Amino acid sequence: MSACTDEDPRLHGIRTKIRVVPNFPKSGIMFQDITTLLLDPKAFKDTIDLFVERYKGKNISVVAGIEARGFIFGPPIALAIGAKFVPLRKPKKLPGKVISQEYILEYGRDCLEMHVGAVESGERALVVDDLIATGGTLCAAMDLLERVGAEVVECACVIELPELKGRERLNGKPLYVLVEYLDD
Amino acid sequence: MQSSRVLLCSSTNSLSGSAVTPTLASFPRFPAPLSAKIANSTSSSSSSSSIRFQNSPPLRSTASSSSSSNMASQDPRIATISSAIRVIPDFPKPGIMFQDITTLLLDPKAFKDTIDLFVERYRDQNISVVAGVEARGFIFGPPIALAIGAKFVPMRKPKKLPGPVISEEYSLEYGTDKIEMHVGAVQAGERALIIDDLIATGGTLSAAIRLLERVEVQVVECACVIELPELKGRERLGDKALFVLVNGS
């Protein structure tokens, strides 16, 4: 793995705590398991701190996190920068009125939802997830926010799989990640 | 904080002492089980170790029960938290009044207060594990874990965790479900909290307790933002203590 920034010393600890699980959920996929990072309080704190240092004081009022692992990283960031946390969920989970955004998967489609009224026009937002692969889910998340008039300032992920070119799918929206995984 | 110790003295446990003038001797020292709650809940008279409610606010569709409390005035954060929770009728099916915490998350101060209330309770209790139940437990658990220096362990629906897991089944109204935890996430002898947004029947939480106890972890307490007391989830937790901030009733 390599770092995407000038090597902040904290990145080494973060990188080494991520466990790669081969052939999950299916053959050929090297799954990036962040649960082992969460078992190390210092590494988890460093992860959050790196995002908070980047986004504090930038007038960001919304942190949108993608179900379910975005729920782990998004709220601590939101709390530290004084923003609201907005969960973006699979269909039928959110109880109130929602707007939905469909997106394409390798086979078939999926859908992401956000509560109506959670975000107001003109708000500045981050989208947070543990990982960016093809970028499909992040795109759907950005669409949801932009449809209600929010400005997506950046997408933030712990891990990027650059070979899947998700960054290109983000239509020019900035992406910030802590570590890249390159399959040797 | 002495005032918060007063709030912890509720009628549902056997703590003696008056809620108004507590003496140190009458409070069990943590980590003795404290089946206590900070809640906007009804309670009996002040002659028992419970808190007399005054000044009921107008009924509104929030998670707070119909009466407000001295607790709200003793800890003003509870009232804000309670009023930030939205109740959605007939979700996911008719007759269910769903307690929606997403509106709480839209209020940075109320969300921070929620976390602070838990952190203040647990920070000096030598807790090394915060286990959060998917998915809304993932929202509250990590900030608590980070603040108290504990690891965060996600407890998930089947087939989500990529590594070897242990599973625990539990009953639903119709059928069963399972929660899973990664093998090796916790060690025997660790002290753990279990976090979820809400306790209803207690099925999920009791499965989470069993999972941790199977690997010899000591479950110190279960902590939820909301309790639905009519569903008697607290009883399903056996001897495990439950701490909640508000009642939904």
Tab-separated table of N, CA, C and O in Angstrom, chain A residues 18-96:
chain	number	residue	atom	x	y	z
A	18	ILE	N	-4.915	-2.317	8.583
A	18	ILE	CA	-5.996	-2.757	7.709
A	18	ILE	C	-5.690	-4.184	7.259
A	18	ILE	O	-4.599	-4.483	6.790
A	19	ARG	N	-6.661	-5.051	7.434
A	19	ARG	CA	-6.457	-6.466	7.128
A	19	ARG	C	-7.034	-6.773	5.753
A	19	ARG	O	-8.163	-6.392	5.453
A	20	VAL	N	-6.269	-7.480	4.942
A	20	VAL	CA	-6.779	-7.860	3.620
A	20	VAL	C	-7.275	-9.299	3.703
A	20	VAL	O	-6.535	-10.193	4.090
A	21	VAL	N	-8.518	-9.507	3.359
A	21	VAL	CA	-9.112	-10.850	3.411
A	21	VAL	C	-9.356	-11.328	1.984
A	21	VAL	O	-10.193	-10.777	1.267
A	22	PRO	N	-8.583	-12.322	1.538
A	22	PRO	CA	-8.732	-12.761	0.145
A	22	PRO	C	-10.068	-13.466	-0.103
A	22	PRO	O	-10.622	-14.096	0.803
A	23	ASN	N	-10.548	-13.293	-1.324
A	23	ASN	CA	-11.722	-14.038	-1.800
A	23	ASN	C	-12.979	-13.781	-0.990
A	23	ASN	O	-13.790	-14.680	-0.768
A	24	PHE	N	-13.148	-12.546	-0.564
A	24	PHE	CA	-14.390	-12.131	0.079
A	24	PHE	C	-14.903	-10.881	-0.584
A	24	PHE	O	-14.125	-9.956	-0.838
A	25	PRO	N	-16.193	-10.730	-0.892
A	25	PRO	CA	-17.234	-11.744	-0.729
A	25	PRO	C	-17.227	-12.844	-1.775
A	25	PRO	O	-18.006	-13.776	-1.671
A	26	LYS	N	-16.360	-12.706	-2.773
A	26	LYS	CA	-16.292	-13.791	-3.752
A	26	LYS	C	-14.861	-13.918	-4.270
A	26	LYS	O	-14.020	-13.042	-4.046
A	27	SER	N	-14.610	-14.989	-4.992
A	27	SER	CA	-13.268	-15.301	-5.513
A	27	SER	C	-12.651	-14.145	-6.239
A	27	SER	O	-13.304	-13.513	-7.064
A	28	GLY	N	-11.394	-13.925	-5.942
A	28	GLY	CA	-10.682	-12.904	-6.707
A	28	GLY	C	-10.703	-11.537	-6.047
A	28	GLY	O	-9.901	-10.672	-6.390
A	29	ILE	N	-11.594	-11.331	-5.109
A	29	ILE	CA	-11.636	-10.010	-4.453
A	29	ILE	C	-10.781	-10.028	-3.196
A	29	ILE	O	-10.894	-10.928	-2.362
A	30	MET	N	-9.905	-9.024	-3.095
A	30	MET	CA	-9.066	-8.860	-1.908
A	30	MET	C	-9.762	-7.817	-1.033
A	30	MET	O	-9.630	-6.622	-1.272
A	31	PHE	N	-10.514	-8.277	-0.051
A	31	PHE	CA	-11.362	-7.379	0.726
A	31	PHE	C	-10.556	-6.599	1.747
A	31	PHE	O	-9.778	-7.158	2.511
A	32	GLN	N	-10.769	-5.306	1.760
A	32	GLN	CA	-10.051	-4.413	2.682
A	32	GLN	C	-10.841	-4.305	3.980
A	32	GLN	O	-11.882	-3.639	4.026
A	33	ASP	N	-10.363	-4.960	5.001
A	33	ASP	CA	-11.109	-5.037	6.253
A	33	ASP	C	-10.636	-3.977	7.238
A	33	ASP	O	-9.535	-4.068	7.793
A	34	ILE	N	-11.485	-2.972	7.479
A	34	ILE	CA	-11.103	-1.895	8.398
A	34	ILE	C	-11.414	-2.232	9.859
A	34	ILE	O	-11.080	-1.463	10.758
A	35	THR	N	-12.048	-3.371	10.104
A	35	THR	CA	-12.408	-3.660	11.500
A	35	THR	C	-11.166	-3.814	12.375
A	35	THR	O	-11.209	-3.505	13.571
A	36	THR	N	-10.071	-4.256	11.783
A	36	THR	CA	-8.838	-4.406	12.557
A	36	THR	C	-8.233	-3.041	12.898
A	36	THR	O	-7.571	-2.884	13.929
A	37	LEU	N	-8.474	-2.062	12.056
A	37	LEU	CA	-8.060	-0.688	12.367
A	37	LEU	C	-8.819	-0.180	13.594
A	37	LEU	O	-8.270	0.494	14.471
A	38	LEU	N	-10.094	-0.522	13.672
A	38	LEU	CA	-10.948	-0.058	14.769
A	38	LEU	C	-10.576	-0.692	16.106
A	38	LEU	O	-10.981	-0.200	17.164
A	39	LEU	N	-9.797	-1.774	16.035
A	39	LEU	CA	-9.369	-2.449	17.264
A	39	LEU	C	-8.155	-1.762	17.885
A	39	LEU	O	-7.749	-2.094	18.990
A	40	ASP	N	-7.583	-0.819	17.176
A	40	ASP	CA	-6.414	-0.091	17.665
A	40	ASP	C	-6.822	1.346	17.945
A	40	ASP	O	-6.911	2.164	17.022
A	41	PRO	N	-7.097	1.687	19.200
A	41	PRO	CA	-7.612	3.019	19.500
A	41	PRO	C	-6.743	4.151	18.951
A	41	PRO	O	-7.274	5.148	18.457
A	42	LYS	N	-5.437	3.987	18.996
A	42	LYS	CA	-4.589	5.076	18.508
A	42	LYS	C	-4.718	5.215	16.993
A	42	LYS	O	-4.845	6.315	16.456
A	43	ALA	N	-4.692	4.086	16.291
A	43	ALA	CA	-4.773	4.145	14.832
A	43	ALA	C	-6.135	4.672	14.381
A	43	ALA	O	-6.223	5.437	13.409
A	44	PHE	N	-7.177	4.273	15.087
A	44	PHE	CA	-8.520	4.768	14.754
A	44	PHE	C	-8.572	6.270	15.000
A	44	PHE	O	-9.036	7.045	14.159
A	45	LYS	N	-8.065	6.703	16.127
A	45	LYS	CA	-8.050	8.136	16.428
A	45	LYS	C	-7.235	8.897	15.388
A	45	LYS	O	-7.634	9.962	14.914
A	46	ASP	N	-6.086	8.365	15.009
A	46	ASP	CA	-5.266	9.028	13.989
A	46	ASP	C	-6.018	9.164	12.672
A	46	ASP	O	-5.923	10.190	11.983
A	47	THR	N	-6.762	8.130	12.317
A	47	THR	CA	-7.560	8.159	11.084
A	47	THR	C	-8.519	9.341	11.122
A	47	THR	O	-8.586	10.154	10.186
A	48	ILE	N	-9.263	9.433	12.208
A	48	ILE	CA	-10.227	10.525	12.342
A	48	ILE	C	-9.509	11.873	12.366
A	48	ILE	O	-9.916	12.827	11.681
A	49	ASP	N	-8.417	11.946	13.108
A	49	ASP	CA	-7.683	13.216	13.213
A	49	ASP	C	-7.218	13.712	11.852
A	49	ASP	O	-7.252	14.917	11.576
A	50	LEU	N	-6.761	12.811	11.013
A	50	LEU	CA	-6.276	13.231	9.696
A	50	LEU	C	-7.397	13.893	8.897
A	50	LEU	O	-7.183	14.897	8.221
A	51	PHE	N	-8.590	13.333	8.963
A	51	PHE	CA	-9.722	13.971	8.268
A	51	PHE	C	-10.102	15.275	8.942
A	51	PHE	O	-10.345	16.294	8.289
A	52	VAL	N	-10.181	15.272	10.249
A	52	VAL	CA	-10.609	16.469	10.972
A	52	VAL	C	-9.648	17.626	10.707
A	52	VAL	O	-10.077	18.762	10.472
A	53	GLU	N	-8.369	17.341	10.718
A	53	GLU	CA	-7.395	18.409	10.457
A	53	GLU	C	-7.606	19.012	9.074
A	53	GLU	O	-7.409	20.201	8.862
A	54	ARG	N	-8.020	18.172	8.142
A	54	ARG	CA	-8.210	18.668	6.785
A	54	ARG	C	-9.468	19.519	6.668
A	54	ARG	O	-9.517	20.486	5.903
A	55	TYR	N	-10.524	19.157	7.413
A	55	TYR	CA	-11.834	19.757	7.156
A	55	TYR	C	-12.298	20.777	8.186
A	55	TYR	O	-13.269	21.501	7.946
A	56	LYS	N	-11.626	20.839	9.309
A	56	LYS	CA	-12.035	21.789	10.337
A	56	LYS	C	-11.863	23.203	9.810
A	56	LYS	O	-10.909	23.488	9.094
A	57	GLY	N	-12.782	24.073	10.155
A	57	GLY	CA	-12.634	25.467	9.770
A	57	GLY	C	-12.889	25.744	8.308
A	57	GLY	O	-12.574	26.812	7.797
A	58	LYS	N	-13.486	24.777	7.605
A	58	LYS	CA	-13.745	24.975	6.168
A	58	LYS	C	-15.232	25.199	5.912
A	58	LYS	O	-15.709	25.018	4.799
A	59	ASN	N	-15.965	25.506	6.973
A	59	ASN	CA	-17.385	25.823	6.803
A	59	ASN	C	-18.199	24.660	6.253
A	59	ASN	O	-19.128	24.872	5.461
A	60	ILE	N	-17.830	23.469	6.663
A	60	ILE	CA	-18.585	22.304	6.226
A	60	ILE	C	-19.651	22.027	7.271
A	60	ILE	O	-19.348	21.861	8.449
A	61	SER	N	-20.906	22.001	6.831
A	61	SER	CA	-21.986	21.826	7.799
A	61	SER	C	-22.626	20.448	7.722
A	61	SER	O	-23.482	20.121	8.539
A	62	VAL	N	-22.235	19.648	6.728
A	62	VAL	CA	-22.834	18.317	6.544
A	62	VAL	C	-21.742	17.284	6.332
A	62	VAL	O	-20.874	17.460	5.464
A	63	VAL	N	-21.794	16.210	7.107
A	63	VAL	CA	-20.996	15.026	6.800
A	63	VAL	C	-21.995	13.916	6.498
A	63	VAL	O	-22.796	13.534	7.365
A	64	ALA	N	-21.977	13.452	5.251
A	64	ALA	CA	-22.884	12.376	4.840
A	64	ALA	C	-22.087	11.073	4.835
A	64	ALA	O	-21.022	11.007	4.234
A	65	GLY	N	-22.589	10.067	5.517
A	65	GLY	CA	-21.886	8.790	5.594
A	65	GLY	C	-22.704	7.696	4.944
A	65	GLY	O	-23.918	7.617	5.128
A	66	ILE	N	-22.002	6.842	4.209
A	66	ILE	CA	-22.689	5.789	3.462
A	66	ILE	C	-22.779	4.527	4.312
A	66	ILE	O	-21.776	4.045	4.838
A	67	GLU	N	-23.981	3.993	4.413
A	67	GLU	CA	-24.217	2.765	5.175
A	67	GLU	C	-23.347	1.638	4.673
A	67	GLU	O	-23.267	1.446	3.441
A	68	ALA	N	-22.796	0.843	5.518
A	68	ALA	CA	-22.789	0.954	6.963
A	68	ALA	C	-21.424	1.420	7.482
A	68	ALA	O	-21.364	2.001	8.568
A	69	ARG	N	-20.344	1.184	6.755
A	69	ARG	CA	-19.029	1.520	7.302
A	69	ARG	C	-18.760	3.030	7.280
A	69	ARG	O	-17.947	3.521	8.045
A	70	GLY	N	-19.501	3.742	6.455
A	70	GLY	CA	-19.411	5.205	6.513
A	70	GLY	C	-20.005	5.745	7.807
A	70	GLY	O	-19.704	6.869	8.213
A	71	PHE	N	-20.811	4.944	8.479
A	71	PHE	CA	-21.401	5.330	9.764
A	71	PHE	C	-20.361	5.270	10.880
A	71	PHE	O	-20.569	5.819	11.959
A	72	ILE	N	-19.279	4.550	10.637
A	72	ILE	CA	-18.247	4.412	11.656
A	72	ILE	C	-17.307	5.610	11.625
A	72	ILE	O	-16.890	6.121	12.668
A	73	PHE	N	-16.972	6.080	10.420
A	73	PHE	CA	-16.002	7.172	10.281
A	73	PHE	C	-16.662	8.544	10.215
A	73	PHE	O	-16.097	9.535	10.668
A	74	GLY	N	-17.859	8.618	9.657
A	74	GLY	CA	-18.515	9.911	9.480
A	74	GLY	C	-18.852	10.636	10.772
A	74	GLY	O	-18.490	11.809	10.933
A	75	PRO	N	-19.552	9.977	11.715
A	75	PRO	CA	-19.956	10.694	12.930
A	75	PRO	C	-18.802	11.281	13.749
A	75	PRO	O	-18.903	12.446	14.169
A	76	PRO	N	-17.707	10.563	13.981
A	76	PRO	CA	-16.618	11.223	14.722
A	76	PRO	C	-16.074	12.456	14.008
A	76	PRO	O	-15.714	13.447	14.655
A	77	ILE	N	-16.031	12.417	12.688
A	77	ILE	CA	-15.578	13.591	11.938
A	77	ILE	C	-16.589	14.733	12.109
A	77	ILE	O	-16.216	15.868	12.409
A	78	ALA	N	-17.859	14.400	11.928
A	78	ALA	CA	-18.914	15.413	12.070
A	78	ALA	C	-18.852	16.072	13.446
A	78	ALA	O	-18.902	17.307	13.566
A	79	LEU	N	-18.750	15.275	14.475
A	79	LEU	CA	-18.718	15.811	15.841
A	79	LEU	C	-17.535	16.741	16.030
A	79	LEU	O	-17.663	17.802	16.640
A	80	ALA	N	-16.396	16.351	15.487
A	80	ALA	CA	-15.188	17.157	15.700
A	80	ALA	C	-15.205	18.462	14.924
A	80	ALA	O	-14.582	19.440	15.354
A	81	ILE	N	-15.875	18.501	13.787
A	81	ILE	CA	-15.889	19.741	13.011
A	81	ILE	C	-17.185	20.526	13.196
A	81	ILE	O	-17.378	21.568	12.575
A	82	GLY	N	-18.078	20.033	14.042
A	82	GLY	CA	-19.309	20.758	14.337
A	82	GLY	C	-20.354	20.690	13.241
A	82	GLY	O	-21.216	21.566	13.124
A	83	ALA	N	-20.310	19.637	12.444
A	83	ALA	CA	-21.278	19.477	11.356
A	83	ALA	C	-22.349	18.480	11.761
A	83	ALA	O	-22.175	17.699	12.685
A	84	LYS	N	-23.448	18.487	11.025
A	84	LYS	CA	-24.462	17.460	11.226
A	84	LYS	C	-24.005	16.186	10.527
A	84	LYS	O	-23.215	16.220	9.576
A	85	PHE	N	-24.523	15.045	10.998
A	85	PHE	CA	-24.248	13.783	10.330
A	85	PHE	C	-25.515	13.299	9.643
A	85	PHE	O	-26.593	13.248	10.252
A	86	VAL	N	-25.389	12.962	8.371
A	86	VAL	CA	-26.538	12.519	7.573
A	86	VAL	C	-26.271	11.105	7.057
A	86	VAL	O	-25.360	10.907	6.245
A	87	PRO	N	-27.035	10.115	7.528
A	87	PRO	CA	-26.814	8.761	7.040
A	87	PRO	C	-27.448	8.565	5.657
A	87	PRO	O	-28.605	8.948	5.444
A	88	LEU	N	-26.700	7.977	4.759
A	88	LEU	CA	-27.213	7.623	3.443
A	88	LEU	C	-27.382	6.109	3.444
A	88	LEU	O	-26.424	5.382	3.695
A	89	ARG	N	-28.626	5.664	3.178
A	89	ARG	CA	-28.933	4.270	3.473
A	89	ARG	C	-29.486	3.479	2.293
A	89	ARG	O	-30.011	4.042	1.313
A	90	LYS	N	-29.405	2.174	2.418
A	90	LYS	CA	-30.064	1.273	1.476
A	90	LYS	C	-31.580	1.499	1.572
A	90	LYS	O	-32.074	2.032	2.568
A	91	PRO	N	-32.306	1.057	0.549
A	91	PRO	CA	-33.747	1.330	0.530
A	91	PRO	C	-34.495	0.773	1.734
A	91	PRO	O	-34.129	-0.273	2.278
A	92	LYS	N	-35.516	1.539	2.122
A	92	LYS	CA	-36.472	1.101	3.148
A	92	LYS	C	-35.930	1.092	4.576
A	92	LYS	O	-36.587	0.580	5.468
A	93	LYS	N	-34.784	1.659	4.792
A	93	LYS	CA	-34.262	1.722	6.153
A	93	LYS	C	-34.650	3.014	6.850
A	93	LYS	O	-34.926	3.049	8.051
A	94	LEU	N	-34.615	4.111	6.097
A	94	LEU	CA	-34.951	5.413	6.685
A	94	LEU	C	-36.459	5.523	6.823
A	94	LEU	O	-37.197	5.261	5.877
A	95	PRO	N	-36.943	5.948	7.997
A	95	PRO	CA	-38.376	5.887	8.254
A	95	PRO	C	-39.209	7.025	7.687
A	95	PRO	O	-40.420	6.894	7.541
A	96	GLY	N	-38.562	8.151	7.438
A	96	GLY	CA	-39.342	9.310	6.990
A	96	GLY	C	-39.337	9.403	5.473
A	96	GLY	O	-38.925	8.488	4.765
